[in-house]
Short mmCIF file of C-alpha atoms in Angstrom, two decimals:
data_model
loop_
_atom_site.label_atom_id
_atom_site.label_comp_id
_atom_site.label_asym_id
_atom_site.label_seq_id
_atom_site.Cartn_x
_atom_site.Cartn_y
_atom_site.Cartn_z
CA UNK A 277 -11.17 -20.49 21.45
CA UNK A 278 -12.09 -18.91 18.07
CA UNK A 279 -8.92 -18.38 16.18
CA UNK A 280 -7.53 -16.93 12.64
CA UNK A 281 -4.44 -15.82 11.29
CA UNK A 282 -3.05 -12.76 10.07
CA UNK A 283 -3.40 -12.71 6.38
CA UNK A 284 -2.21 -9.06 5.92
CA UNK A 285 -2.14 -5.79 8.21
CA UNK A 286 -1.28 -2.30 8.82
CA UNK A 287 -1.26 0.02 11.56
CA UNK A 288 -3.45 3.16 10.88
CA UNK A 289 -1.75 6.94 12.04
CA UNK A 290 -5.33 8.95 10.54
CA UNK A 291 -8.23 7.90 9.96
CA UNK A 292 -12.15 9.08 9.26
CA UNK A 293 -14.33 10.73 11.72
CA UNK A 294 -15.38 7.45 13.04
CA UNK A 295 -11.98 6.09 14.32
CA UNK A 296 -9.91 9.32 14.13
CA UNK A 297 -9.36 9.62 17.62
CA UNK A 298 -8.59 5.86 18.13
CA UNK A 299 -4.78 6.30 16.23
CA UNK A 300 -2.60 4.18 15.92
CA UNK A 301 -4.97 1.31 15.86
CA UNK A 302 -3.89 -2.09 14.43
CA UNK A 303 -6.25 -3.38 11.00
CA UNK A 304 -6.46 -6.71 9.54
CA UNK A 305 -7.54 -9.19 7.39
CA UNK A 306 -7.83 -12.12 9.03
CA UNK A 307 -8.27 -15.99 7.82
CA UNK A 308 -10.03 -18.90 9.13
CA UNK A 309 -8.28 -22.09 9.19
CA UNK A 310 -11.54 -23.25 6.22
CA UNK A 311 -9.54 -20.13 4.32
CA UNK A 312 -12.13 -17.79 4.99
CA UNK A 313 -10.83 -14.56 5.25
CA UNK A 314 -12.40 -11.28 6.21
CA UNK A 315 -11.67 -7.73 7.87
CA UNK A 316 -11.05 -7.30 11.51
CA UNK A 317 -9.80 -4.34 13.80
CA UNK A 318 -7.55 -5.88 16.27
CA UNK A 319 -7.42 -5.36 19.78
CA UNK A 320 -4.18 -5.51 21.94
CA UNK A 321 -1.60 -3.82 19.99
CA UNK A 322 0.54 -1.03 21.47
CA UNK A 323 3.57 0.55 19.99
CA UNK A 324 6.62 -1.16 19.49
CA UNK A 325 3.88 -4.69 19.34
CA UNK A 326 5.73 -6.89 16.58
CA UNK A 327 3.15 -8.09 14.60
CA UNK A 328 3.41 -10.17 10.91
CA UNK A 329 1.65 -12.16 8.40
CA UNK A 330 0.49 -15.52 9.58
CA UNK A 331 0.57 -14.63 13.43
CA UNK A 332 -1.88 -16.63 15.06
CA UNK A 333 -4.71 -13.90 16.59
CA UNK A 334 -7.44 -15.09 19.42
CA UNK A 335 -11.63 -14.29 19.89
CA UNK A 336 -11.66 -12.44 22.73
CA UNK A 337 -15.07 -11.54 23.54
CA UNK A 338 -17.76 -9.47 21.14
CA UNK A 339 -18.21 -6.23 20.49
CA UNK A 340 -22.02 -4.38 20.87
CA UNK A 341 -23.07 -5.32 17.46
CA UNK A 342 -22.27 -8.90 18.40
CA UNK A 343 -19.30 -9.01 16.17
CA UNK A 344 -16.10 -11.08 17.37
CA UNK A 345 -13.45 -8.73 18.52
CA UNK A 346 -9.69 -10.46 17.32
CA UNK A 347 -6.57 -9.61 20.32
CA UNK A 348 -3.24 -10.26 19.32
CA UNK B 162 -14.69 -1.95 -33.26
CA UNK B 163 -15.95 0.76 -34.74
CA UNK B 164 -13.93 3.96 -34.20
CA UNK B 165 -14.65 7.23 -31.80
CA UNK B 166 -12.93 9.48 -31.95
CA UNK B 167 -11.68 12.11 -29.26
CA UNK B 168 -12.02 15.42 -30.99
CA UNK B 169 -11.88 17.67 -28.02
CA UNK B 170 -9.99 17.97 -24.03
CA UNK B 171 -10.25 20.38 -21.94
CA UNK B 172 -9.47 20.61 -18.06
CA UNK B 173 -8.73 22.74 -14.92
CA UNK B 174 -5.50 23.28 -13.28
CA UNK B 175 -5.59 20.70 -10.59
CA UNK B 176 -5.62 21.86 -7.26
CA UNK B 177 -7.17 23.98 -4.53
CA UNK B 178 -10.31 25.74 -5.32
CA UNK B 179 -12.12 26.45 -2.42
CA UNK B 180 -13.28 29.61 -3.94
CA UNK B 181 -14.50 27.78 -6.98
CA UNK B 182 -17.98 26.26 -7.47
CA UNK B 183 -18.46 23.05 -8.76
CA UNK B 184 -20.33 24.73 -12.06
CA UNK B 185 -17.35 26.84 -12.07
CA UNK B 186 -14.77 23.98 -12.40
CA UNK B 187 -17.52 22.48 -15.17
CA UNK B 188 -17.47 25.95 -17.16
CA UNK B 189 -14.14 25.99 -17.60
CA UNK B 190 -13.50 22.10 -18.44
CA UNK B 191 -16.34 21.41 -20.62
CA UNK B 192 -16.10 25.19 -22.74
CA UNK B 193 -12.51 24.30 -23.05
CA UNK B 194 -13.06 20.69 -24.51
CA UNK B 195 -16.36 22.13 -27.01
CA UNK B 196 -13.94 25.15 -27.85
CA UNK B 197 -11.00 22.94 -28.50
CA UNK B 198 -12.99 20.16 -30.96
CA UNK B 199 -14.50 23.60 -32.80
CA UNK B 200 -18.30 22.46 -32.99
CA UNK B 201 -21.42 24.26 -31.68
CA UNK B 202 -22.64 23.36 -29.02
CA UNK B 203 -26.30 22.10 -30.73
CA UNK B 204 -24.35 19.74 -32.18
CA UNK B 205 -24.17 17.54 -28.74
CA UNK B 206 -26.63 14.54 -28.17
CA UNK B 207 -25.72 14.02 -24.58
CA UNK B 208 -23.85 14.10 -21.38
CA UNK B 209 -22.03 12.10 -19.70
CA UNK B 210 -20.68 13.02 -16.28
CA UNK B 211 -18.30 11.42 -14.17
CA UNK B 212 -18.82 12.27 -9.98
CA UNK B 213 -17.74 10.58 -6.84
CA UNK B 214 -19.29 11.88 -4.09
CA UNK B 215 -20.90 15.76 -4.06
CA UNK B 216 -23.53 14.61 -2.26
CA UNK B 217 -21.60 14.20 0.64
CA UNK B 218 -18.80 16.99 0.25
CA UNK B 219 -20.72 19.45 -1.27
CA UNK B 220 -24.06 18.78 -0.42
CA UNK B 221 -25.25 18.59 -4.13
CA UNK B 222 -26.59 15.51 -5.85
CA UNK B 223 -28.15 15.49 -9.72
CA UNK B 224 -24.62 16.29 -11.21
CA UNK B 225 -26.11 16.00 -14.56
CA UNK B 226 -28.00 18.86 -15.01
CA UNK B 227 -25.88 21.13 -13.37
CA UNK B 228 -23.21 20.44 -15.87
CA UNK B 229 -25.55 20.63 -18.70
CA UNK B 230 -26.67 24.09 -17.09
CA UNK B 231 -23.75 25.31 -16.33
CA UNK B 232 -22.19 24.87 -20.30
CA UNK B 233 -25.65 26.01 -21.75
CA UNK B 234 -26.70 22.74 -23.20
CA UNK B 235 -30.31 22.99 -22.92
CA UNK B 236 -32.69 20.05 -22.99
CA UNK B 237 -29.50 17.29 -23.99
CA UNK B 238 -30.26 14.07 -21.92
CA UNK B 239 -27.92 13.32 -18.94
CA UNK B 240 -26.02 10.62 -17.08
CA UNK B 241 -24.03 11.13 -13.84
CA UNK B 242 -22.33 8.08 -13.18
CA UNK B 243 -20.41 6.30 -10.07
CA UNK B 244 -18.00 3.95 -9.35
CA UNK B 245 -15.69 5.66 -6.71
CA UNK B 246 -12.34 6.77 -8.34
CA UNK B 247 -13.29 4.64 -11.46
CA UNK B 248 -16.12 7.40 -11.80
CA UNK B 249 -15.06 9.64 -14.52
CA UNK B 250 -13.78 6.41 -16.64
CA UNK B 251 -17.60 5.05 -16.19
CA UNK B 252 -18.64 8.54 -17.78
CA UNK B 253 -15.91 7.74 -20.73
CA UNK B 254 -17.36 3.81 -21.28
CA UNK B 255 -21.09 5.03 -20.96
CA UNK B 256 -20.32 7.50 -23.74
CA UNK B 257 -19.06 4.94 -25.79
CA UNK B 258 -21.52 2.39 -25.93
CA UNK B 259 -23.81 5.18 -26.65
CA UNK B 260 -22.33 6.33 -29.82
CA UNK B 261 -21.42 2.71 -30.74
CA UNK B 262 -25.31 2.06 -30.38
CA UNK B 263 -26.11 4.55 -32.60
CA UNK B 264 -27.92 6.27 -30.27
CA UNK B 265 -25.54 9.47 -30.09
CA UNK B 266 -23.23 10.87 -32.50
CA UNK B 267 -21.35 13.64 -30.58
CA UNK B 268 -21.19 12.84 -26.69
CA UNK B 269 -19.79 15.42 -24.02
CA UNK B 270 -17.96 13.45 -21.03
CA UNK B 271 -16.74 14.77 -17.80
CA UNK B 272 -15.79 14.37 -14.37
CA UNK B 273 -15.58 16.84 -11.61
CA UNK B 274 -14.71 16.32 -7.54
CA UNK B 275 -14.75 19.57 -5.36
CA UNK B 276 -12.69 18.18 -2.05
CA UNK B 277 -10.32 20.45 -0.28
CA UNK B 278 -12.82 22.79 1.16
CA UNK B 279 -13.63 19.87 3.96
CA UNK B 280 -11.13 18.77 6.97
CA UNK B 281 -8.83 15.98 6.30
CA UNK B 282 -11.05 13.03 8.60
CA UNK B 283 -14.09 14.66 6.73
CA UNK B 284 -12.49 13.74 3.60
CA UNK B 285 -11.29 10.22 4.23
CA UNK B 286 -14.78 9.94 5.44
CA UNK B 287 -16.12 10.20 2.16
CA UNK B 288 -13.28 8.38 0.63
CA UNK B 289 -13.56 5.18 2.73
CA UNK B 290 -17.83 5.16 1.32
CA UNK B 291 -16.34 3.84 -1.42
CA UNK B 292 -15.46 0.42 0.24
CA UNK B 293 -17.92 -2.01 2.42
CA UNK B 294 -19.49 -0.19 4.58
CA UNK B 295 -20.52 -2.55 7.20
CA UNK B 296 -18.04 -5.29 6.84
CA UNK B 297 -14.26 -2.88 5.89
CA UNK B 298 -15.20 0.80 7.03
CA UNK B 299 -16.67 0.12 10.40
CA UNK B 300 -13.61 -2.40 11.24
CA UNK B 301 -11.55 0.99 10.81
CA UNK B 302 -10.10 0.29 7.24
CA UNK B 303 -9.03 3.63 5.44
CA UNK B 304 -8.32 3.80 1.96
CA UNK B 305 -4.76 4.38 2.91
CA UNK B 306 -4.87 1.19 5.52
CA UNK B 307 -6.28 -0.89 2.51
CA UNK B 308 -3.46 -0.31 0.12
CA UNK B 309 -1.03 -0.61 3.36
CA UNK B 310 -2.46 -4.21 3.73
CA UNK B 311 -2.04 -4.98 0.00
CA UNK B 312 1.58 -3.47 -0.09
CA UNK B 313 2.82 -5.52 3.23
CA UNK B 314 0.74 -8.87 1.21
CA UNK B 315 2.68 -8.40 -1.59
CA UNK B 316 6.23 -7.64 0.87
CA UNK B 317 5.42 -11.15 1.78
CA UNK B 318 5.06 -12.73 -1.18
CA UNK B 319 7.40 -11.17 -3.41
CA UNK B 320 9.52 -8.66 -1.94
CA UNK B 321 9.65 -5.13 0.52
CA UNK B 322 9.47 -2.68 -1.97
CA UNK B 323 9.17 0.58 -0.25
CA UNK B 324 11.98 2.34 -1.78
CA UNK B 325 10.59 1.56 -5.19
CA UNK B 326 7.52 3.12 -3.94
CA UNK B 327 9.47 6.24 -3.09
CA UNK B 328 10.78 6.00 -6.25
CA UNK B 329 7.33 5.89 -8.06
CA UNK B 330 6.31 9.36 -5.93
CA UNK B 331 10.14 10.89 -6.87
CA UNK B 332 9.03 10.42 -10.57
CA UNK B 333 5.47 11.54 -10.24
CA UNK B 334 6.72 14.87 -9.04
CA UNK B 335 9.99 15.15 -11.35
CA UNK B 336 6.83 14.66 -14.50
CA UNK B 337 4.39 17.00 -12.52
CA UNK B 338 6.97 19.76 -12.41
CA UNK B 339 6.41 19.91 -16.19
CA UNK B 340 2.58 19.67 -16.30
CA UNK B 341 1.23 23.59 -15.91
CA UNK B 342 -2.11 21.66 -15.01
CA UNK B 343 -0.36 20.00 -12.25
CA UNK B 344 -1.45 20.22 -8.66
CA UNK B 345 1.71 19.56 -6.63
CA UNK B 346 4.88 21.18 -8.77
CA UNK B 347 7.54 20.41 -6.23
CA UNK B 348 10.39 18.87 -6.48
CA UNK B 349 11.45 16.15 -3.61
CA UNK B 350 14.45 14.35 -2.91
CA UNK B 351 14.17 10.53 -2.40
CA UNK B 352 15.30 10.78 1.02
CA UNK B 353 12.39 13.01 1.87
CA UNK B 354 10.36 10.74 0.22
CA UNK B 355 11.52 7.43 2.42
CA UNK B 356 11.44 9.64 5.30
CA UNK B 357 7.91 11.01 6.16
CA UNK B 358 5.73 10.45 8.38
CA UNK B 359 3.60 7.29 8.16
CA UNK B 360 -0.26 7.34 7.50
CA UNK B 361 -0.93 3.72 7.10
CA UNK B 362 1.96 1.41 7.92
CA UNK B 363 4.22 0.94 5.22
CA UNK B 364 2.54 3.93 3.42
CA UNK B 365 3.80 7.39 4.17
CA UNK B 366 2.60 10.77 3.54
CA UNK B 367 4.57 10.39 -0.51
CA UNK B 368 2.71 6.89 -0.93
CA UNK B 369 -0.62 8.71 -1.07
CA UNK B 370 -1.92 10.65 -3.89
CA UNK B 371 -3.90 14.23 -3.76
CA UNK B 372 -6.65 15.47 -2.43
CA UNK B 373 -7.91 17.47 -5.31
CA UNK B 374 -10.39 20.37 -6.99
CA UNK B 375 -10.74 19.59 -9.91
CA UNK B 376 -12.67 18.62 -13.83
CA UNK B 377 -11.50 16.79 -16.74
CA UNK B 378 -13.50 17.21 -20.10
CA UNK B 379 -13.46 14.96 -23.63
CA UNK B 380 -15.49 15.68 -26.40
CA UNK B 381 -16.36 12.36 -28.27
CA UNK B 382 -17.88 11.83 -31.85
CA UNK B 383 -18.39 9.18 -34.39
CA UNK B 384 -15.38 8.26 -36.68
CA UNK B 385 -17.99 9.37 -39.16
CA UNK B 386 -18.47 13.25 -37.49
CA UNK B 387 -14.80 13.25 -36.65
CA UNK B 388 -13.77 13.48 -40.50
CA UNK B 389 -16.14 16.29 -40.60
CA UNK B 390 -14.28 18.06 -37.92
CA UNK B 391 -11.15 20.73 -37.88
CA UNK B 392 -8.14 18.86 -39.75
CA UNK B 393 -4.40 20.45 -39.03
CA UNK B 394 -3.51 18.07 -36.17
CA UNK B 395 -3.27 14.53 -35.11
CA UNK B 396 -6.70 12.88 -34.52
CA UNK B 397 -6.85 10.15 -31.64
CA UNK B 398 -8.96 7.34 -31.37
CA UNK B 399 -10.31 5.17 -29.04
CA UNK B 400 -9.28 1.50 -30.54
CA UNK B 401 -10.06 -0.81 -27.82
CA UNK B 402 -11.55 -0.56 -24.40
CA UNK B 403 -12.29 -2.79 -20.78
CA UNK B 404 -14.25 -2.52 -17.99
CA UNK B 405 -14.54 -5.21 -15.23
CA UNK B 406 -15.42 -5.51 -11.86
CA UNK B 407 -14.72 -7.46 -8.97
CA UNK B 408 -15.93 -7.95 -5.26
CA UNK B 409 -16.78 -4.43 -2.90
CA UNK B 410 -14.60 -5.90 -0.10
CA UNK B 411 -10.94 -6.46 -0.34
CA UNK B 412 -10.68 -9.29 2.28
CA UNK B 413 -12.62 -11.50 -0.36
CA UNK B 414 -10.56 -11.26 -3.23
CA UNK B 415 -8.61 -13.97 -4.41
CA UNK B 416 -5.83 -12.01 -4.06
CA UNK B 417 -4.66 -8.54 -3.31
CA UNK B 418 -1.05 -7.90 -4.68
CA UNK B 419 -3.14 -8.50 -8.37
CA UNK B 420 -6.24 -7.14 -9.55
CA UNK B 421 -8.45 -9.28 -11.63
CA UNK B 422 -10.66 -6.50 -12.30
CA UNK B 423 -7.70 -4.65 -14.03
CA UNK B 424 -6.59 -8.36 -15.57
CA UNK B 425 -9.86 -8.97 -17.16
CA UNK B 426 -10.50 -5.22 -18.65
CA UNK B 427 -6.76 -5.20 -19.62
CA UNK B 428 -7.48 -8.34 -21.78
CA UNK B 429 -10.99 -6.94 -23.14
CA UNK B 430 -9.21 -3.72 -24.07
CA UNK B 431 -6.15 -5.40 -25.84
CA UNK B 432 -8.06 -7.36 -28.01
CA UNK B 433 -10.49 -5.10 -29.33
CA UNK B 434 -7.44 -2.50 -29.98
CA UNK B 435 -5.64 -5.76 -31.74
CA UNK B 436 -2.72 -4.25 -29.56
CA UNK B 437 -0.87 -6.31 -26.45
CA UNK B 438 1.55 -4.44 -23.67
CA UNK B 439 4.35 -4.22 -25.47
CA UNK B 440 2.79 -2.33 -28.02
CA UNK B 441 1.91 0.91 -25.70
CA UNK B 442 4.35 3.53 -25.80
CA UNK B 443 3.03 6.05 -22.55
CA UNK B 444 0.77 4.72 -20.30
CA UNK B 445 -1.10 6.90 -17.20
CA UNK B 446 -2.03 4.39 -14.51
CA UNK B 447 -4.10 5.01 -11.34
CA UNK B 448 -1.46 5.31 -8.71
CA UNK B 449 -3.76 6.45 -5.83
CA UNK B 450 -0.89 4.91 -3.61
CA UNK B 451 2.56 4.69 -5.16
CA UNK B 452 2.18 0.65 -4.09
CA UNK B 453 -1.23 0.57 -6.27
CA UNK B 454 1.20 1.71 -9.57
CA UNK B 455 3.63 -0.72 -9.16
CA UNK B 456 0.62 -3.32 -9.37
CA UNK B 457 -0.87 -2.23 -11.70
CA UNK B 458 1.97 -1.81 -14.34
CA UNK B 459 2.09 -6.11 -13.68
CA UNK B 460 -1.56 -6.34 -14.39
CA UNK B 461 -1.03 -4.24 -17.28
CA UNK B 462 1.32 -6.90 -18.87
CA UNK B 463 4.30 -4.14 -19.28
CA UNK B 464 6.50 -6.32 -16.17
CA UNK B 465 6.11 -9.73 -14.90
CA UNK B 466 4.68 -10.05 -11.59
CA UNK B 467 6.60 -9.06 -8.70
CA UNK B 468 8.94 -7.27 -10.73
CA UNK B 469 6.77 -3.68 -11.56
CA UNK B 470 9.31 -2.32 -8.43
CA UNK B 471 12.79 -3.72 -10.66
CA UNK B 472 11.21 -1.77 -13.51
CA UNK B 473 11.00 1.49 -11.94
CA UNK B 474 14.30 1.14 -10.38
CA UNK B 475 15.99 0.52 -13.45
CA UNK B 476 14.38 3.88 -14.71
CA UNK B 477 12.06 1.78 -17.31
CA UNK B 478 8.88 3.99 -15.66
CA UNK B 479 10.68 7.41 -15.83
CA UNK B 480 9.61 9.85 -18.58
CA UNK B 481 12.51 9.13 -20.58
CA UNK B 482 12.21 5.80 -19.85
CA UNK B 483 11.21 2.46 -21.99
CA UNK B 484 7.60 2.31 -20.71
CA UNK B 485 6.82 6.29 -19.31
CA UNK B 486 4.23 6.03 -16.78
CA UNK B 487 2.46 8.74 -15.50
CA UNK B 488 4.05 11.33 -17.56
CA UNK B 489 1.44 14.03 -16.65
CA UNK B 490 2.84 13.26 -12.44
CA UNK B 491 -0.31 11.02 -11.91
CA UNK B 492 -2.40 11.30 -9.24
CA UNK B 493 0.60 11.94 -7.27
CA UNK B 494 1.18 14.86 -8.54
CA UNK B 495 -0.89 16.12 -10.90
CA UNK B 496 -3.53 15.29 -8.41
CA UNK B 497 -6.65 13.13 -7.90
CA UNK B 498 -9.94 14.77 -8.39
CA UNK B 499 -11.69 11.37 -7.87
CA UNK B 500 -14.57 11.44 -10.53
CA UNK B 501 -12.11 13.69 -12.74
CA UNK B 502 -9.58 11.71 -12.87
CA UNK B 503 -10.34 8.98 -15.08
CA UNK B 504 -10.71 11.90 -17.68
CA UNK B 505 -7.60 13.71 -16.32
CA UNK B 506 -5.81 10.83 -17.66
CA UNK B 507 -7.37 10.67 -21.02
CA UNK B 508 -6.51 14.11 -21.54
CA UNK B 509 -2.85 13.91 -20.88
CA UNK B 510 -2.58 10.61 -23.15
CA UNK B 511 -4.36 12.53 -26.12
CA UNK B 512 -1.91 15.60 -25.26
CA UNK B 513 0.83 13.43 -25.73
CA UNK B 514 -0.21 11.66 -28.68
CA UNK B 515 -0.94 14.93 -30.49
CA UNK B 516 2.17 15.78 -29.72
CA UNK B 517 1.34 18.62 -27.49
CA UNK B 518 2.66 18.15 -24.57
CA UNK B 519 5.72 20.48 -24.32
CA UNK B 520 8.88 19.93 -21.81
CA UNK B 521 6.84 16.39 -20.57
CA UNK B 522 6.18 15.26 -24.63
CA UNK B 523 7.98 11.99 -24.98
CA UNK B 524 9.68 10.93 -28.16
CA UNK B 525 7.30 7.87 -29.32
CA UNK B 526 3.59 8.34 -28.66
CA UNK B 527 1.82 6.38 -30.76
CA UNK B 528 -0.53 4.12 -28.29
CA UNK B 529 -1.13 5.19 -25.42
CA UNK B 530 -3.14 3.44 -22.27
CA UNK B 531 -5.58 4.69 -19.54
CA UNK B 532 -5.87 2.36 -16.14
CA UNK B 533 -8.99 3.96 -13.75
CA UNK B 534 -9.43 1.34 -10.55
CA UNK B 535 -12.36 2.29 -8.95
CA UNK B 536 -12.64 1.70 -4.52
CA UNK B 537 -9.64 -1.52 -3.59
CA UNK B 538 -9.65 -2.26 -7.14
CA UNK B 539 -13.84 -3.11 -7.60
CA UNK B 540 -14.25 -1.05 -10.40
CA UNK B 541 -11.39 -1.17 -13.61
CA UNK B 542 -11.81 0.63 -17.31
CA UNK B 543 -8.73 0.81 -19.27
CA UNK B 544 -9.22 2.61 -22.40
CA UNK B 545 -6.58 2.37 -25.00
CA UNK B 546 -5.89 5.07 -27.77
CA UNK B 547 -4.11 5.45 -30.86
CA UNK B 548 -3.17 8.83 -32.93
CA UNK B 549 -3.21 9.44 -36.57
#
């Protein structure tokens, strides 16, 4: 299974049109284990979800653009 | 370098103008700044005008002309430049390759952002343009979220500094409580501060800067014109300047709790003013999150890394502090009318080293700094001045 690790995060309360009614919602940036690192929305996270810098975070499935979708 | 000279500021009270016009907010800017260097207007070869993002929040592009319109400035060539909160700075550095090329000898520079007239998603809308698109924006990054991530980065590698941070917005407000111009002239106690409610995890509602009307206006000349000009106060030059760049998305910097962007113009700026950090006594910084201030006062040179949050405890950032940041209240406080504000900053730095600056005027202003960080730090000019 596809896996990176949580290189920093932070859990959004507003946000644009786009994802407004999607708060809270948990962003990331995520890195590879080649160091690649790059920006993810992550699935999975509920309040009260501890979450912190290198936690381990898992492919779980793609979204419609074919993009990787990262669950905690 | 050759020396420019700012002969002229003018600006807007910061603020809420839905009733204002966009040529309105220019009027009064640029007339103030032509007014205050005393020249005719003939006299200017060009314009130079800093703007984030009318076309989305006001509907009107081709800023240039509608400035020069607006102050009466007939056939002058124009420039509308763009580099997200970095804008108005952009104006400042176009300006002054233009004079130093000999192409212009007076140049008019300004920056306007109309903003408040649109609903809050609306407006983080048009904010988060100024990141990736594609690869940040449609993953749900914010502004806000972006300088969350590099605050709770830089948590884990130095230390949590979130009381700092409150500390950053206390004094913002405590210096824009003295600023007539200022936007938000309120006075908070650092328990309110710590205690609101949170927009981006760690950032609450006092870790965010303004949403702002607003226009900044400098009038620049040749060293040359300048000692032609109005005597019977301090002149200001510009004695060194930066600008550097970096990548549009924030996951592919090298690192995010430092800005090379603001490292490399800091070190362009310094050595063309033959001045290094210790030598600037009042610096205004872009603190578009109280986080983003802290950072950059380490990038600036004025505190090691990891310790800009020991320096504003110890009072070093206050206005009667060491090393005054902010002293007009920053984009905290004084607000952040995006492509304005790069000029918002020159104009309290050239207030202050004139000497004008009333209740806020600090003791020693000799040198004095301007940091503008364009989008999550992609865009950096930091323009240092000197008075005489």
């Amino acid at each position: 299974m596809d896996k990176a690790k949580i290189y920093t995060y932070s859990i959004l309360f507003a946000s644009t049109e786009e994802f407004k009614d999607r708060v809270p919602y948990l962003t990331a940036i995520l890195e590879k284990p080649d160091g690649k690192r790059f920006a993810s929305l992550i699935a999975g996270w509920n309040a009260g979800t501890r979450v912190e810098i290198g936690q381990e975070v898992h492919s779980s499935g793609t979204d419609a653009g074919g993009q990787s979708v990262y669950s905690l | 370098m050759k020396k420019i000279s700012i002969v002229g500021i003018g600006e807007t009270v910061m603020g809420r103008h839905p009733e204002r016009s966009l040529h309105d907010l220019v009027r009064e800017a640029g007339n103030k700044a032509i007014e205050d260097a005393g020249i005719d207007k003939k006299q200017i070869d060009a314009l130079f005008i800093g703007n984030f993002n009318s076309s989305y929040l006001c509907g009107q592009g081709h800023m240039g002309p509608l400035a020069s319109e607006a102050l009466g400035l007939e056939n002058i060539p124009t420039v509308r430049t763009e580099g997200a909160c970095a804008s108005g700075s952009l104006a400042l550095r176009m300006a002054m390759l233009g004079i130093l090329s000999g192409a212009y000898k007076i140049a008019l520079v300004g920056g306007v952002e109309k903003m408040t007239h649109q609903p809050g998603a609306t407006v983080t809308s048009a904010i988060a343009s100024a990141m990736d698109c594609e690869h940040e924006a449609m993953q749900g990054f914010t502004f806000p979220a972006c300088f969350a991530m590099m605050a709770n980065r830089y948590f884990y590698e130095y230390r949590n500094v979130k009381r700092e941070m409150g500390l950053c917005a206390y004094n913002a407000h405590q210096n824009g409580l003295l600023n007539p111009d200022a936007q938000m002239r309120k006075e908070f106690t650092l328990e309110k501060i710590l205690s609101a409610e949170l927009i981006a995890d760690p950032l609450s509602l006092f870790d965010c800067s303004l949403v702002t009307d607003g226009a900044a206006f400098v009038l620049l000349a040749s060293d040359d014109v300048a000692d032609g000009l109005r005597s019977g106060r301090r002149r200001v030059d510009i004695i060194g300047q930066g600008h550097a760049g970096d990548t549009l998305t924030l996951a592919a910097k090298d690192k995010i709790t430092s800005f090379s962007a603001s490292r490399a113009a800091a070190a362009q700026a310094y050595a063309q003013a033959g001045v290094g950090a210790a030598d600037i006594d009042l610096a205004e910084v872009h603190d578009c999150f109280t986080i983003t201030q802290i950072i950059n006062t380490e990038d600036l040179g004025f505190f090691e890394h990891g310790k800009g949050g020991d320096a504003v405890a110890e009072g070093i950032t206050a206005l009667r502090g060491k090393k005054p940041i902010n002293t007009s209240g920053g984009l905290k406080s004084k607000g952040h009318p995006i492509g304005a504000t790069g000029l918002s900053q020159i104009y309290e730095i050239v207030t202050q080293l004139r000497g004008e600056a009333g209740e806020r005027q600090i003791a020693k202003a000799d040198t004095g700094l301007a940091h503008n960080l364009g989008g999550t730090a992609a865009t950096c000019v930091i323009t240092v001045m000197q008075g005489r």
